[in-house]
Short mmCIF file of C-alpha atoms in Angstrom, two decimals:
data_model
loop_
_atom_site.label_atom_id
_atom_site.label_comp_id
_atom_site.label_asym_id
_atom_site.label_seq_id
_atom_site.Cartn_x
_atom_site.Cartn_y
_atom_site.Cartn_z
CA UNK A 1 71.23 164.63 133.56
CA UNK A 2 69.80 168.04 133.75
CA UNK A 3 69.52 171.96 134.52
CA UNK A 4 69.33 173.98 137.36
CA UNK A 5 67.18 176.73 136.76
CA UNK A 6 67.60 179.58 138.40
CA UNK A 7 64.18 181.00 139.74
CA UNK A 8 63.09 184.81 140.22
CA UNK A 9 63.37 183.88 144.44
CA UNK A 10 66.26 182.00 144.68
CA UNK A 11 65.73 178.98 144.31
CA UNK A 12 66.33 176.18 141.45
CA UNK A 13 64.30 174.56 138.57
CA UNK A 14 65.40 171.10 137.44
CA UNK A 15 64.81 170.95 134.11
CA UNK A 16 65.67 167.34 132.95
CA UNK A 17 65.02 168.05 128.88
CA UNK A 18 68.44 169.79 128.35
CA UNK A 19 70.18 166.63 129.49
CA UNK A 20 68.01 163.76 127.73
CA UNK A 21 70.77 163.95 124.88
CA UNK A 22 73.20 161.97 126.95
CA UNK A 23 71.12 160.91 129.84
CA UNK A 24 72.65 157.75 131.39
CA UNK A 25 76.15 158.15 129.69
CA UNK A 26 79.07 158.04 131.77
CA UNK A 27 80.05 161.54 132.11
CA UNK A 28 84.51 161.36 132.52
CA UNK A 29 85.03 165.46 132.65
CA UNK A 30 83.42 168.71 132.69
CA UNK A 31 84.82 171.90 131.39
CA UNK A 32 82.92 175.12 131.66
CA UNK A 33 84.37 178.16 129.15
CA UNK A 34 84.30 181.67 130.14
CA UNK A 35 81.38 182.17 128.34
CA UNK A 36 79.58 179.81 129.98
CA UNK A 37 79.41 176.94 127.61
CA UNK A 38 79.84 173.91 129.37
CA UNK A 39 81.57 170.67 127.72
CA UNK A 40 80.91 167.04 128.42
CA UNK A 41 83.51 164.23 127.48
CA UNK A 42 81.90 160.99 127.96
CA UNK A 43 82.17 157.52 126.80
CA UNK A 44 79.55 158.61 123.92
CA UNK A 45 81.29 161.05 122.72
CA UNK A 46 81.51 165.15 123.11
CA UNK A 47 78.97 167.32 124.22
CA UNK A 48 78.53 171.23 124.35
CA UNK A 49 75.87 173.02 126.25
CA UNK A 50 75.05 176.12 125.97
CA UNK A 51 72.98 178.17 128.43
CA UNK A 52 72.23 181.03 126.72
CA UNK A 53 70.38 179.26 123.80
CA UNK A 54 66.48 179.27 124.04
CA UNK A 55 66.17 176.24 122.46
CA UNK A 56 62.36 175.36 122.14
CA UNK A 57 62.25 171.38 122.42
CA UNK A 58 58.46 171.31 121.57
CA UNK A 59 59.06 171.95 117.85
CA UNK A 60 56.35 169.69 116.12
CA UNK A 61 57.08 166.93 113.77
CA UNK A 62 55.60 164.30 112.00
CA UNK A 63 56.43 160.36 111.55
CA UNK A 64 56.42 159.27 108.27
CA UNK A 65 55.51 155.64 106.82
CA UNK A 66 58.71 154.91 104.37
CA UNK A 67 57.59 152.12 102.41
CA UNK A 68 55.51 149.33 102.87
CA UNK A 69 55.95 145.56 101.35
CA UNK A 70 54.64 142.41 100.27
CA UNK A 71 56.46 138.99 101.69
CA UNK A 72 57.94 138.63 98.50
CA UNK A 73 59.47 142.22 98.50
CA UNK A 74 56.88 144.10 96.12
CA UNK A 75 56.53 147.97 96.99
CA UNK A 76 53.04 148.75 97.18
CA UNK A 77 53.68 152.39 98.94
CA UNK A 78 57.18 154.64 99.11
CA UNK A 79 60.58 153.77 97.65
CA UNK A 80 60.30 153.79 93.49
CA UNK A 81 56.64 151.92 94.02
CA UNK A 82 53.24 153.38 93.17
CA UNK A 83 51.13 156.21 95.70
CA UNK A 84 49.22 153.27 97.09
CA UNK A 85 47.69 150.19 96.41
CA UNK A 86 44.90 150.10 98.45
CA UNK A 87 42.72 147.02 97.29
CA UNK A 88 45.39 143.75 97.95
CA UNK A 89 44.63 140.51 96.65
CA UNK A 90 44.16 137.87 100.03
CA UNK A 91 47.67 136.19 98.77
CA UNK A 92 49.09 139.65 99.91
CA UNK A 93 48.18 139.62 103.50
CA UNK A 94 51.85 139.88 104.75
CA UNK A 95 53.27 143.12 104.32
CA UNK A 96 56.10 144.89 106.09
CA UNK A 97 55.61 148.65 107.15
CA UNK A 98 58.69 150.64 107.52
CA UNK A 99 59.06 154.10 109.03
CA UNK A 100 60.63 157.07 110.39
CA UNK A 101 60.78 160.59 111.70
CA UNK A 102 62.75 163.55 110.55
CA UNK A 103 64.06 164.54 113.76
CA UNK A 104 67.95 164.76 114.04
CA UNK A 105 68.60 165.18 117.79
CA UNK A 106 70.01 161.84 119.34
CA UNK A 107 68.60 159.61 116.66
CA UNK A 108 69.03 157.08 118.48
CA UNK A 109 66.44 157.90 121.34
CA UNK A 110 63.52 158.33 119.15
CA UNK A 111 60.96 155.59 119.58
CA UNK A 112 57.92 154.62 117.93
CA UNK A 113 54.29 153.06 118.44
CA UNK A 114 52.28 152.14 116.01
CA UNK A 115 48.64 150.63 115.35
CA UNK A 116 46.23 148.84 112.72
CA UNK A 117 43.15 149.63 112.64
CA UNK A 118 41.10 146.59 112.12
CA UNK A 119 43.37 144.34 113.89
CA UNK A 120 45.15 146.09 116.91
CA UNK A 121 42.90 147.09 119.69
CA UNK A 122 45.56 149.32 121.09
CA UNK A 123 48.92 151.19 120.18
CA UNK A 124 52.02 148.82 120.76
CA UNK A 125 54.68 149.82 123.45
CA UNK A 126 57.27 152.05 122.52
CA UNK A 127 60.46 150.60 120.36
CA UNK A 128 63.17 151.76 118.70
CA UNK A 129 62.60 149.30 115.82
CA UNK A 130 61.96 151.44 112.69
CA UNK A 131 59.68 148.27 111.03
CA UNK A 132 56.31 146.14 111.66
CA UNK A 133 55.61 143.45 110.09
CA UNK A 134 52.30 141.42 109.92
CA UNK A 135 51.20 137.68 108.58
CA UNK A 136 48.17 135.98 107.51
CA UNK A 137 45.64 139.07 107.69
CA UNK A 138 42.03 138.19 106.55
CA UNK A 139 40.04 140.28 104.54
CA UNK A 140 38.68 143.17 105.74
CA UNK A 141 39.68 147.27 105.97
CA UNK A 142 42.76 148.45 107.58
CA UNK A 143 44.35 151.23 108.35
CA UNK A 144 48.81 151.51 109.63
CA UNK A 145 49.49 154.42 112.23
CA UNK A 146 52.58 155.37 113.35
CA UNK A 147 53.71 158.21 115.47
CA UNK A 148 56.86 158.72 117.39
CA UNK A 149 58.49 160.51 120.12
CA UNK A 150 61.70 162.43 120.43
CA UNK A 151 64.17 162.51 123.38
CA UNK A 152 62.63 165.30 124.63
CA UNK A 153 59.34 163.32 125.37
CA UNK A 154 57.38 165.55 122.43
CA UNK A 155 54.95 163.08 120.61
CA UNK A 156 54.77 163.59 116.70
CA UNK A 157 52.04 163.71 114.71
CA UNK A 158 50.79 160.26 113.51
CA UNK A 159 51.33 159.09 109.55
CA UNK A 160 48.68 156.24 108.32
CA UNK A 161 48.49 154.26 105.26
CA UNK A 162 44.63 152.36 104.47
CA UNK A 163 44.06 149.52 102.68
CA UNK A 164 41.92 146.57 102.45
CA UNK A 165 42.55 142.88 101.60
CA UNK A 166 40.12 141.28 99.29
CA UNK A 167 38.24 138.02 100.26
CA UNK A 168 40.01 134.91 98.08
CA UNK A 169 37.90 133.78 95.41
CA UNK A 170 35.99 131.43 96.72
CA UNK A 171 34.34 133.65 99.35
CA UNK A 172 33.82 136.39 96.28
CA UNK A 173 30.44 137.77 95.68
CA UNK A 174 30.43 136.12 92.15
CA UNK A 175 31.70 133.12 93.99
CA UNK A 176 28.61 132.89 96.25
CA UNK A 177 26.54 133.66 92.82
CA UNK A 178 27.89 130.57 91.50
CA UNK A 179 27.20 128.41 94.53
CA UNK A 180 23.94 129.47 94.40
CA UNK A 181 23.46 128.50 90.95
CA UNK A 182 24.61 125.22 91.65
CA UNK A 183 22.60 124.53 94.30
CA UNK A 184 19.24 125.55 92.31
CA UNK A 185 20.56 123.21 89.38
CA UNK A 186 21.68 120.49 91.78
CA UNK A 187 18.10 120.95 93.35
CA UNK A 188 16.45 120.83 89.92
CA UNK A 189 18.70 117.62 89.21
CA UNK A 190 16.97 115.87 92.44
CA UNK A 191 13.72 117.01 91.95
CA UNK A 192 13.50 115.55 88.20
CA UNK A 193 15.22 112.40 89.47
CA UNK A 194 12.65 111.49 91.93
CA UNK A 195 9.86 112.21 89.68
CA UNK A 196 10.99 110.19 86.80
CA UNK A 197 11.72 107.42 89.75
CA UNK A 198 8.26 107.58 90.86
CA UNK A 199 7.07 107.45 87.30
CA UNK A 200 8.90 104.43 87.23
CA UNK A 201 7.26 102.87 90.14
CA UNK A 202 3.79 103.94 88.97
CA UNK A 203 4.07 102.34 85.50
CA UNK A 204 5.77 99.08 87.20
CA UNK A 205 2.43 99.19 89.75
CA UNK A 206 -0.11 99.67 86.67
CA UNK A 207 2.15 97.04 84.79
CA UNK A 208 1.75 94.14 87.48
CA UNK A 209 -2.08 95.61 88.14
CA UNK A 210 -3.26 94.78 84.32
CA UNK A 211 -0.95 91.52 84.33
CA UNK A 212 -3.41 90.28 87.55
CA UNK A 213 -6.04 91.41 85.67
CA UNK A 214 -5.43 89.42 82.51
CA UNK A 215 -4.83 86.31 84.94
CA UNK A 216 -8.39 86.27 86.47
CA UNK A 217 -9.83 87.23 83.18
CA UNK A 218 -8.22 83.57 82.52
#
């Protein structure tokens, strides 16, 4: 579905971004008014096209990240949640990102790509799926993008979210400061072990050394 431009020469321009509304429905009639309007009955619905309108179908928008959850349903961004939460405890590494973009012309075509930073090494393919959801991410920095595009093919601008997931305990700084002081007192443990054990041996040596000696003295 489309336009035929009419060119300065002659000729005509098909311009397919006028008919991306209802591209690939099943067009029944067509009824053109004296004005020019022309009307679409299809099996999705009613359309009206009107020529004369300059409609600029590069307007900029933006995508917008809605909320984002824990797997237990806790809002940590959007909704009636706080601004952000960007330091997550490790138990919280799967979280549900859900998002949008205000743009009202055939809702239904808009699709979306989106991308972690820190985990994705590209954008996904395009979906209409307004949600991402991810499991079992390690610590480290992220950071959600999202951008979409319209029917008319005009990319928004992106939306991100960053936050970082903190290491579990046992791989904590204080953790490793603790593991370290076990291993020096463990050390220390040994050490003082074998010296009292060679003590031992050396007093049992002089012991049998001066019980020989009293014998020949015999």
């Amino acid at each position: 579905a489309g336009a035929a431009v009419p060119e300065a020469d002659g000729s005509y321009r098909f311009d397919p971004t006028a008919g991306r509304p209802f591209a690939g429905a099943l067009i029944e009639t067509t009824y053109v008014d004296d004005d020019g309007v022309v009307w679409f009955s299809s099996d999705e619905g009613l359309f009206r096209f009107d020529p004369r309108v300059a409609k600029d179908h590069t307007v900029p928008f933006s995508a917008l990240v809605r909320e984002v959850r824990t797997a237990d349903g806790a809002i940590l961004y959007g909704g009636n949640g706080p601004a952000g939460s960007p330091d997550l405890e490790h138990q919280q590494g799967a979280l549900r990102f859900d998002y949008a973009a205000p743009f009202f012309d055939s809702v239904d075509a808009t699709r979306f790509q989106v991308r972690l930073e820190g985990l994705d090494s590209d954008w996904t393919p395009w979906t209409a799926e307004g949600y991402r959801e991810y499991t079992n991410l390690s610590e480290g920095s992220y950071r959600f993008r999202v951008r979409a595009r319209n029917v008319y093919g005009t990319l928004s601008e992106e939306a991100s979210w960053g936050f970082r997931i903190l290491p579990p305990w046992y791989r904590t700084w204080w953790a490793y400061g603790f593991y370290l002081l076990a291993l020096a007192a463990s050390t220390g443990l040994v050490s003082r072990w074998r010296v009292r054990r060679l003590q031992r041996q050396q007093k049992a040596l002089r012991d049998e050394v001066d019980a020989r000696t009293r014998e020949l003295k015999v």
